[in-house]
Amino acid sequence: MKEPKELSVRGLTMRFGGLTAVRDFELELARGELVGLIGPNGAGKTTVFNVVTGVYRPTAGSVSAAGVDITGWRPDRVCRQGIARTFQNIRLMKSLSVLDNVIVGHRLRLKSSLPAAILRTPGYVKEEQSMARECLELLDALGLVRYANAPAGGLPYGEQRRVEVARALATRPRVLLLDEPAAGMNPSESMALCQFIQRVRSDFDLTVLLIEHDMSVVMGICERITVLDHGETIASGEPADIQANQRVIEAYLGVGFKNVAAH
Amino acid sequence: MLGVYNPARARLKLLLTFGGLAVLAAAIWWGNANLSSYNLRILNLAGINAILAVSMNLIFGFTGLFSLGHAGFMAVGAYTCALLTLPVATKDSIFLLAPLAWPFSVITLPPIAAVVCAGATAGLMAYLTGFPVLRLRGDYLGIATLGFAEIIRVVANNIPSITNGALGLKGIPSFASNLWWTWGCVGITVFVISRLVNSVYGRSLLAVREDEVAAEIMGVNRTYHKTVAYVIGSFFAGVGGALMGSLVTTIDPKTFGFTLTFNILIIVVAGGLGSITGSVLTSVIYTVLLEALRPIEASWRIGPLRVPEIPGLRMVVFSLVLLVIILFYQRGLFGGREFSWDRVLDWIDRRRSRKQGVRA
């Protein structure tokens, strides 16, 4: 039998009242793939992420992870199923330390009960210590360990993005969804980010879905790209094909761009 | 919570903790024997306020649930405890409107069991109401919980066979006029809630407060954690209510109006959201200050001039104090900080090294 896809989205439609944010969206991620999701502002990219992670319940269609149907599941259950994400506008727990942020991500594997935590039973204390150790190792692997005890909100912007990735990785996901990780970065920071994403993917054995506006990032690292415009999938394929696709060019630059350029 | 482990310092801290507890115990023992009943009452009230403030801080300060239902849970706790501790003979004499319903009419429990039952009943009530109410956020939650507290009050007014209606309950055994009782309960409250808050579960509560959506995406079960904080906080609100009923020995529905909730809210905000230390110390300051300011309401003389007595003047002074706190310490007197021996020891170390530096 064929191995089920890590993430598979079928016929996904999301309507908010009269507005159709996404229509008949299809996506399949095979294990280890790095796929890009692009489109102009308001195309419905983040809506796709929100439906996949359980923030919204889709109007129609289904989402499954590793063969399990997770359509309409609560976000925390989706997370337990191995799907983690970051946010377009960074959403760290700002007043908590970087380490605590990562611990919150790690927490879903805590086995001790609440009474055990209050009574500080030896089993709980042991679990807490190994949890802290693992989180520190994770921060170390991502080059963030020097910030461990700093409040997350006080870090430079780029580092906050990395902490968000660290927090997502602490949940030990199989699929990582990154929502505009390069937003607000200069070209050299974007380059560093590309290397970071590729390293994380191979080190943590991940499948990655990436929303991005920065074309150098998308074209540089994605193996496949899907393009959304006004909720419709207008193209899907390899980076070179997408770059040459007339509909994609029109969606980004407007109809008649070629004519303008020819003059 | 998660720092570098230093065995020598850990031993020192343990020693200091036991030393501190011993000093407190000695103070309680001395106070019980030597203080006037007026002063004892103030200290007992301070302890009860501390229990209520710390429990509200768990709900509002640490978990970010703007709940105004504290008076309701206190009422549940106070009535439960009173009904379970009143001697059967007393019950017969005070229930004039309607005979007391079974099983309260026949049982009398020792205070400890009654207080635990009081907390448990309040906790159960929180669990049942939390299910629909905790879906609300921010101000909406505040309004819904305030409404719940009012419902409790109105219900208490209208079921004479259990609450004796507007007449209330009198002659409640006053075990809580003993410092061991009130401050012992403060100790248990602080122990349980600080352990909870500092555990991994506590990190999740803070995460829910900081960003509900992000916390949930990270695998934190939002409803579960909110319910935990709400139920545990309400349990201790019930305990506080039980002790208050026992301290004043008479309760009626009017005792548990919403101003009670706001008094506690003032303590929590002034002490600092997310600071247990702040809640406890501010409760003591608040309760003592409220009494200490009484003389300014009396009439006094400056030479030939006689200032008439002004009832309510201390509340004016109090409001000014609050204004100053909010203006200059926006995050409350303690911000989100806690007392810890580490902080004290680090401070001593710093002072010592500074002195040596000067000498060298």
XYZ file of C-alpha atoms in Angstrom:
623
model
C 0.000 0.000 0.000
C 1.121 3.532 -0.708
C 2.356 5.551 2.256
C -0.260 8.199 3.188
C 0.690 11.804 2.495
C 1.994 13.796 5.434
C -0.637 16.405 4.773
C -3.455 16.271 2.309
C -6.078 18.953 1.740
C -9.015 18.103 -0.512
C -11.696 20.364 -1.967
C -11.233 22.913 0.788
C -13.675 25.815 0.717
C -13.882 28.487 3.374
C -16.639 31.074 3.306
C -17.060 33.976 5.743
C -20.641 35.122 5.234
C -20.797 36.173 1.590
C -17.038 36.201 1.112
C -15.374 33.087 -0.226
C -11.830 33.266 1.101
C -10.692 29.953 -0.366
C -12.428 27.809 -3.001
C -11.732 24.162 -3.845
C -8.184 24.208 -2.588
C -6.141 21.041 -3.108
C -2.728 20.299 -1.677
C -0.658 17.206 -1.004
C 2.629 17.145 0.844
C 4.780 14.051 0.586
C 7.210 13.318 3.345
C 10.229 15.646 3.375
C 8.906 18.045 0.747
C 9.339 21.813 0.935
C 6.381 23.474 -0.756
C 5.606 27.154 -1.219
C 2.184 28.799 -1.102
C 2.192 32.224 -2.714
C -0.262 34.824 -3.914
C -1.071 38.525 -3.634
C -2.341 39.990 -0.351
C -5.776 38.690 0.537
C -5.468 35.651 -1.690
C -6.428 33.304 1.167
C -3.038 31.827 2.060
C -3.269 32.388 5.805
C -6.881 31.159 5.720
C -5.561 27.845 4.407
C -3.152 27.707 7.354
C -5.920 28.577 9.798
C -8.154 25.818 8.455
C -5.368 23.240 8.469
C -4.424 24.055 12.076
C -8.020 24.035 13.299
C -8.476 27.752 13.974
C -11.360 27.727 11.455
C -13.671 24.888 10.586
C -13.885 24.642 6.788
C -17.179 25.230 4.977
C -16.438 22.227 2.800
C -13.590 19.849 2.106
C -11.303 17.773 4.254
C -7.858 17.904 5.824
C -5.908 14.813 6.779
C -2.516 14.342 8.363
C -0.612 11.094 7.835
C -3.829 9.384 6.808
C -5.911 10.631 9.762
C -8.851 12.893 8.990
C -8.394 16.010 11.137
C -11.070 18.203 9.556
C -12.600 20.491 12.173
C -10.400 19.276 15.033
C -9.520 21.646 17.858
C -6.130 23.360 17.337
C -4.487 21.600 20.276
C -5.528 18.198 18.917
C -4.255 19.106 15.456
C -0.968 20.017 17.093
C -0.815 16.625 18.795
C -1.321 15.072 15.390
C 2.042 16.535 14.361
C 1.256 19.828 12.690
C 2.952 22.986 13.990
C 3.006 26.504 12.637
C 4.360 30.008 13.025
C 2.427 33.237 12.549
C 2.651 36.048 10.067
C 2.587 38.616 12.861
C 4.790 36.991 15.489
C 2.713 35.573 18.338
C 5.121 34.735 21.108
C 4.160 34.918 24.759
C 6.013 38.201 25.099
C 6.433 38.456 28.857
C 7.491 34.819 29.226
C 11.125 33.876 28.818
C 12.309 32.263 25.598
C 12.778 28.995 27.471
C 9.245 29.119 28.875
C 7.877 29.745 25.390
C 9.584 26.609 24.164
C 8.447 24.666 27.235
C 4.836 25.547 26.410
C 5.398 23.921 23.023
C 7.064 20.915 24.634
C 4.326 20.617 27.225
C 1.976 18.457 25.186
C 4.105 15.434 25.965
C 3.884 15.982 29.740
C 2.608 12.835 31.389
C 2.398 13.911 35.038
C -1.045 14.854 36.308
C -1.978 18.203 37.782
C -1.979 16.948 41.415
C 1.475 15.453 40.841
C 2.687 18.846 39.580
C 1.263 20.650 42.623
C 2.709 18.106 45.053
C 6.011 18.012 43.119
C 6.238 14.246 43.178
C 9.664 12.819 42.247
C 8.231 11.631 38.934
C 7.041 15.119 38.075
C 10.295 16.807 39.109
C 12.241 14.356 36.946
C 9.969 15.028 34.003
C 10.257 18.788 34.478
C 14.038 18.600 34.562
C 14.315 16.472 31.457
C 11.852 18.792 29.748
C 13.995 21.832 30.558
C 17.101 20.003 29.395
C 15.538 19.013 26.074
C 14.269 22.543 25.504
C 17.690 24.001 26.212
C 19.216 21.511 23.775
C 16.719 22.580 21.158
C 17.535 26.259 21.747
C 21.220 25.382 21.545
C 20.717 23.608 18.227
C 19.035 26.707 16.819
C 21.662 29.070 18.212
C 19.222 30.684 20.644
C 20.461 29.342 23.946
C 21.988 32.658 25.011
C 18.480 34.162 25.115
C 16.980 31.318 27.174
C 16.096 33.454 30.206
C 15.362 36.698 28.369
C 11.733 37.786 27.927
C 10.761 36.777 24.396
C 9.190 40.169 23.642
C 12.516 41.959 24.087
C 14.405 40.070 21.380
C 15.270 41.530 17.983
C 12.647 40.860 15.341
C 14.607 38.233 13.411
C 15.412 36.323 16.581
C 11.767 36.358 17.633
C 10.952 34.608 14.364
C 13.529 31.955 15.172
C 12.112 31.524 18.668
C 8.710 30.991 17.086
C 10.202 28.241 14.940
C 11.878 26.769 18.040
C 8.560 26.774 19.883
C 6.888 25.037 16.956
C 9.691 22.463 16.798
C 9.340 21.751 20.524
C 5.993 20.125 19.769
C 7.991 17.649 17.618
C 5.908 18.116 14.498
C 6.026 16.120 11.296
C 4.723 19.041 9.270
C 5.801 22.640 9.835
C 3.752 25.507 8.409
C 5.662 28.803 8.145
C 3.619 31.957 7.569
C 5.782 34.603 5.908
C 8.975 33.902 7.836
C 10.954 36.464 5.808
C 8.530 39.346 6.360
C 10.415 42.492 7.305
C 13.838 41.016 6.653
C 16.580 42.506 4.493
C 18.138 40.398 1.668
C 21.027 39.071 3.748
C 18.705 38.113 6.607
C 16.442 36.369 4.077
C 19.414 34.401 2.770
C 20.296 33.311 6.304
C 16.664 32.353 6.839
C 16.664 30.145 3.732
C 19.644 28.237 5.051
C 17.994 28.032 8.456
C 14.774 26.567 7.023
C 16.638 23.995 4.949
C 18.816 22.989 7.882
C 15.841 22.646 10.196
C 14.016 20.551 7.630
C 16.824 18.033 7.295
C 17.841 18.046 10.995
C 14.306 17.502 12.256
C 13.095 15.346 9.376
C 10.248 17.720 8.511
C 7.820 18.406 5.744
C 7.501 22.170 5.266
C 4.769 24.341 3.808
C 5.800 27.949 3.404
C 3.813 31.124 2.761
C 6.084 33.830 1.456
C 6.106 37.088 -0.445
C 9.840 37.265 -0.880
C 10.329 35.636 -4.291
C 14.047 35.076 -3.775
C 13.199 32.902 -0.776
C 10.369 31.031 -2.468
C 12.158 30.404 -5.771
C 15.381 29.579 -3.948
C 14.220 26.814 -1.630
C 10.782 25.527 -2.602
C 10.543 22.345 -4.634
C 6.958 22.972 -5.623
C 4.800 26.066 -5.537
C 1.045 26.612 -5.438
C -0.313 30.047 -6.337
C -3.554 31.420 -4.907
C -5.450 34.478 -6.118
C -8.814 35.559 -4.706
C -9.142 32.143 -3.101
C -8.661 30.242 -6.362
C -5.683 28.080 -7.139
C -4.357 29.593 -10.377
C -1.181 27.598 -10.794
C 0.771 24.773 -9.273
C 4.124 23.342 -10.244
C 7.875 23.772 -10.128
C 9.399 27.215 -9.509
C 10.595 27.676 -13.097
C 7.122 26.927 -14.512
C 5.467 29.262 -12.031
C 7.816 32.105 -12.935
C 6.847 31.745 -16.589
C 3.111 31.295 -15.943
C 1.057 34.071 -17.549
C -1.788 33.914 -14.996
C 0.639 34.236 -12.087
C 2.269 37.268 -13.661
C -1.146 38.815 -14.186
C -2.221 38.112 -10.636
C 0.838 39.821 -9.227
C 1.304 42.651 -11.694
C -2.114 43.106 -13.293
C -3.525 42.218 -16.702
C -1.709 43.822 -19.590
C 1.623 44.029 -17.847
C 3.404 42.477 -20.824
C 1.939 45.110 -23.123
C 3.112 47.875 -20.837
C 6.546 46.324 -20.693
C 6.673 46.066 -24.467
C 6.185 49.790 -24.950
C 11.793 27.412 38.329
C 14.388 26.127 35.957
C 17.781 27.481 36.904
C 21.222 26.143 37.604
C 21.013 23.784 40.550
C 23.260 24.732 43.431
C 23.105 22.191 46.314
C 24.649 24.480 48.953
C 22.231 27.276 48.169
C 19.296 24.840 47.983
C 20.113 23.680 51.523
C 20.421 27.279 52.716
C 17.083 28.151 51.138
C 15.388 25.166 52.761
C 16.830 26.249 56.110
C 15.644 29.831 55.574
C 12.180 28.617 54.592
C 11.835 26.532 57.734
C 13.267 29.385 59.791
C 10.775 31.791 58.263
C 7.873 29.432 58.899
C 9.011 28.970 62.508
C 9.113 32.736 63.035
C 5.631 33.065 61.538
C 4.322 30.230 63.711
C 5.790 31.882 66.799
C 4.186 35.185 65.794
C 0.793 33.503 65.368
C 1.132 31.736 68.704
C 2.122 34.984 70.424
C -0.614 36.943 68.657
C -3.358 34.487 69.605
C -2.376 34.728 73.269
C -1.628 38.432 73.625
C -3.454 40.543 71.058
C -6.742 42.243 71.827
C -9.789 40.744 70.143
C -10.043 43.907 68.014
C -6.515 43.513 66.658
C -7.006 39.767 66.220
C -10.081 40.428 64.177
C -8.192 42.785 61.863
C -5.424 40.226 61.367
C -7.941 37.447 60.725
C -9.717 39.615 58.204
C -6.377 40.375 56.553
C -5.739 36.640 56.260
C -9.161 36.008 54.729
C -8.629 38.860 52.278
C -5.266 37.325 51.388
C -6.920 33.980 50.578
C -9.503 35.724 48.414
C -6.939 37.942 46.674
C -4.538 35.092 45.892
C -7.367 32.974 44.516
C -8.608 35.848 42.364
C -5.058 36.449 41.197
C -4.907 32.868 39.934
C -8.042 33.444 37.861
C -7.445 37.023 36.706
C -3.727 37.714 37.136
C -2.203 34.447 35.987
C -4.803 33.057 33.607
C -6.211 36.373 32.386
C -9.856 35.486 33.003
C -11.587 38.721 33.955
C -14.007 37.088 36.375
C -16.146 39.091 38.773
C -17.905 36.149 40.377
C -15.834 35.952 43.539
C -18.582 37.145 45.886
C -20.869 34.455 44.499
C -18.405 31.669 45.235
C -17.754 33.162 48.668
C -21.485 33.075 49.344
C -21.680 29.425 48.310
C -18.741 28.609 50.582
C -20.043 30.650 53.510
C -23.550 29.140 53.426
C -22.225 25.593 53.000
C -19.833 25.937 55.895
C -22.376 27.661 58.145
C -25.030 25.028 57.499
C -22.559 22.247 58.220
C -21.113 23.714 61.435
C -24.207 25.195 63.111
C -25.389 23.000 65.997
C -28.748 21.361 65.295
C -30.375 23.166 68.251
C -29.340 26.579 66.895
C -30.634 25.682 63.467
C -34.034 24.857 64.921
C -34.193 28.244 66.615
C -33.191 30.411 63.630
C -35.168 28.845 60.810
C -38.449 30.666 61.339
C -39.612 31.119 57.747
C -39.411 27.480 56.741
C -37.946 24.378 58.346
C -34.388 23.573 57.247
C -34.175 20.994 54.511
C -32.691 17.581 55.055
C -29.737 16.665 55.282
C -28.561 19.982 56.775
C -31.207 19.718 59.486
C -29.564 16.706 61.081
C -25.817 16.949 60.500
C -23.080 18.942 62.171
C -19.511 18.499 60.940
C -16.196 19.504 62.500
C -14.907 22.823 61.089
C -12.133 21.282 58.959
C -14.554 19.003 57.106
C -17.039 21.862 56.743
C -14.435 24.217 55.238
C -13.287 21.558 52.773
C -16.926 20.944 51.806
C -17.406 24.708 51.402
C -14.470 24.917 49.003
C -15.591 21.815 47.129
C -19.140 23.131 46.678
C -17.819 26.445 45.356
C -15.423 24.551 43.074
C -18.249 22.359 41.769
C -20.341 25.452 41.132
C -17.400 26.956 39.206
C -17.055 23.790 37.163
C -20.735 23.793 36.231
C -20.923 27.495 35.404
C -17.472 27.535 33.794
C -18.581 25.230 31.030
C -20.754 27.857 29.287
C -19.188 31.013 30.739
C -15.499 30.394 30.027
C -16.139 30.524 26.290
C -16.524 34.272 26.706
C -13.567 36.602 26.661
C -12.573 39.807 28.381
C -15.352 42.168 29.447
C -18.050 39.720 28.377
C -16.746 37.165 30.831
C -16.698 39.853 33.518
C -20.361 40.695 32.922
C -21.456 37.047 32.808
C -19.654 36.151 36.047
C -20.949 39.284 37.752
C -24.424 38.176 36.728
C -23.756 34.730 38.123
C -22.763 36.185 41.507
C -25.975 38.229 41.573
C -27.995 35.120 40.725
C -26.455 33.331 43.710
C -27.418 36.252 45.930
C -30.987 36.382 44.666
C -31.363 32.608 44.967
C -30.047 32.767 48.542
C -32.735 35.333 49.247
C -35.461 33.064 47.934
C -34.848 29.555 49.226
C -35.691 29.955 52.920
C -35.609 26.223 53.567
C -31.837 26.233 53.020
C -30.587 29.792 53.454
C -33.246 31.169 55.795
C -33.899 33.851 53.146
C -33.215 37.488 53.931
C -32.971 36.730 57.669
C -29.664 34.975 57.083
C -27.833 32.668 59.451
C -26.787 33.667 62.945
C -24.603 32.180 65.618
C -22.157 30.488 63.273
C -19.365 28.855 65.313
C -16.467 31.312 65.272
C -13.512 28.978 64.797
C -12.013 31.471 62.316
C -11.336 34.029 65.054
C -8.190 31.992 65.662
C -5.076 33.100 63.740
C -4.049 29.482 63.178
C -7.194 28.942 61.165
C -7.056 31.989 58.932
C -3.307 32.164 58.387
C -3.066 28.376 58.152
C -5.505 28.570 55.257
C -3.452 31.415 53.758
C -0.439 29.094 53.915
C -2.286 26.262 52.154
C -3.692 28.634 49.518
C -0.296 30.152 48.769
C 1.342 26.716 48.728
C -1.115 25.174 46.280
C -1.432 28.173 43.975
C 2.270 29.027 43.839
C 3.134 25.381 43.140
C 0.518 25.311 40.411
C 1.664 28.557 38.841
C 5.329 27.574 38.886
C 4.717 24.155 37.368
C 4.594 23.359 33.666
C 0.801 23.581 33.989
C 1.319 27.132 35.245
C 3.390 28.014 32.173
C 0.405 26.902 30.120
C -1.932 29.147 32.147
C 0.381 32.078 31.443
C 0.504 31.103 27.785
C -3.299 31.172 27.624
C -3.239 34.629 29.225
C -0.605 35.961 26.824
C -2.062 34.622 23.590
C -4.958 32.197 23.609
C -4.784 31.302 19.927
C -1.032 30.789 19.850
C -1.180 28.686 23.019
C -3.829 26.459 21.521
C -1.860 26.037 18.293
C 1.077 24.923 20.443
C -1.020 22.096 21.814
C -2.333 23.731 25.006
C -5.906 22.659 25.687
C -7.408 26.074 26.335
C -10.703 25.020 27.896
C -9.039 22.560 30.262
C -6.530 25.089 31.572
C -9.089 27.844 31.989
C -11.351 25.462 33.868
C -8.524 24.320 36.129
C -7.675 27.896 37.109
C -11.340 28.835 37.528
C -12.213 25.815 39.670
C -9.136 25.998 41.908
C -9.522 29.763 42.310
C -13.200 29.341 43.184
C -12.415 26.543 45.629
C -10.303 28.952 47.645
C -12.892 31.708 47.242
C -15.322 29.273 48.878
C -12.830 28.598 51.674
C -12.379 32.354 52.162
C -16.140 32.819 52.280
C -16.494 30.025 54.839
C -13.892 31.625 57.084
C -15.477 35.052 56.697
C -18.864 33.652 57.728
C -17.269 32.076 60.756
C -15.382 35.267 61.656
C -18.411 37.565 61.542
C -20.708 34.719 62.801
C -23.709 36.015 60.901
C -24.330 36.004 57.164
C -27.183 37.076 54.964
C -27.469 37.544 51.191
C -26.593 41.258 51.436
C -23.140 40.355 52.814
C -22.139 39.047 49.397
C -22.891 42.000 47.142
C -20.604 42.862 44.265
C -18.696 45.492 46.263
C -17.044 42.563 48.017
C -15.677 41.367 44.675
C -14.432 44.839 43.847
C -12.614 45.170 47.167
C -10.702 42.010 46.347
C -10.118 43.214 42.794
C -8.612 46.438 44.188
C -6.218 44.408 46.341
C -5.205 42.194 43.410
C -4.614 45.078 41.012
C -2.830 47.246 43.595
C -0.634 44.332 44.635
C 0.204 43.425 41.076
C -1.447 41.028 38.643
C 0.482 37.804 38.660
C 2.183 38.365 42.017
C 1.142 36.157 44.937
C 3.494 38.075 47.231
C 1.823 41.295 46.149
C -1.655 39.937 46.847
C -0.788 38.725 50.352
C 1.082 41.849 51.441
C -1.455 44.217 49.904
C -4.280 42.371 51.680
C -2.569 43.044 54.997
C -1.807 46.668 54.143
C -5.333 47.253 52.833
C -7.095 45.711 55.816
C -4.885 47.383 58.388
C -4.962 50.758 56.646
C -8.739 50.684 56.401
C -8.859 50.424 60.212
C -5.925 52.716 60.912
C -7.560 55.514 58.932
C -10.648 55.486 61.170
C -9.393 58.313 63.450
C -9.418 60.813 60.570
C -13.176 60.460 60.390
C -13.597 61.573 63.993
C -13.847 65.249 64.893
C -10.617 66.934 65.924
C -9.362 70.281 67.071
C -6.623 72.579 65.768
C -6.375 75.252 68.468
C -9.744 77.023 68.611
C -10.852 75.473 65.337
C -13.002 72.362 65.533
C -13.236 70.112 62.509
C -16.509 68.164 62.511
C -16.486 64.436 62.027
C -16.692 63.358 58.407
C -17.925 59.784 57.949
C -16.486 58.185 54.833
C -13.384 60.382 54.699
C -11.105 57.353 54.888
C -12.556 56.056 51.642
C -11.561 59.380 50.051
C -8.027 58.982 51.356
C -8.062 55.408 50.168
C -9.094 56.373 46.675
C -6.241 58.875 46.552
C -3.773 56.196 47.630
C -5.114 53.940 44.883
C -4.791 56.714 42.312
C -1.183 57.249 43.299
C -0.467 53.514 43.022
C -2.047 53.275 39.593
C -0.234 56.419 38.407
C 3.219 55.473 39.610
C 3.125 51.687 39.663
C 1.016 50.791 36.649
C 1.657 47.111 37.124
C 0.815 47.203 40.830
C 3.161 47.445 43.794
C 4.942 44.201 42.932
C 4.491 44.053 39.163
C 4.640 40.371 38.317
C 7.484 39.750 40.768
C 7.552 37.315 43.654
C 9.462 37.102 46.874
C 12.153 34.442 46.707
C 15.142 33.610 48.845
C 17.247 33.668 45.666
C 16.401 37.341 45.213
C 17.321 38.107 48.833
C 20.561 36.096 48.716
C 21.603 37.645 45.406
C 20.989 41.078 46.884
C 23.148 40.256 49.931
C 25.885 38.890 47.649
C 25.844 42.031 45.558
C 26.100 44.294 48.597
C 28.931 42.271 50.043
C 30.937 42.278 46.822
C 30.390 46.012 46.437
C 31.741 46.656 49.943
C 34.773 44.471 49.293
C 35.338 46.281 46.035
C 35.452 49.597 47.876
C 37.899 48.251 50.439
C 40.242 46.806 47.800
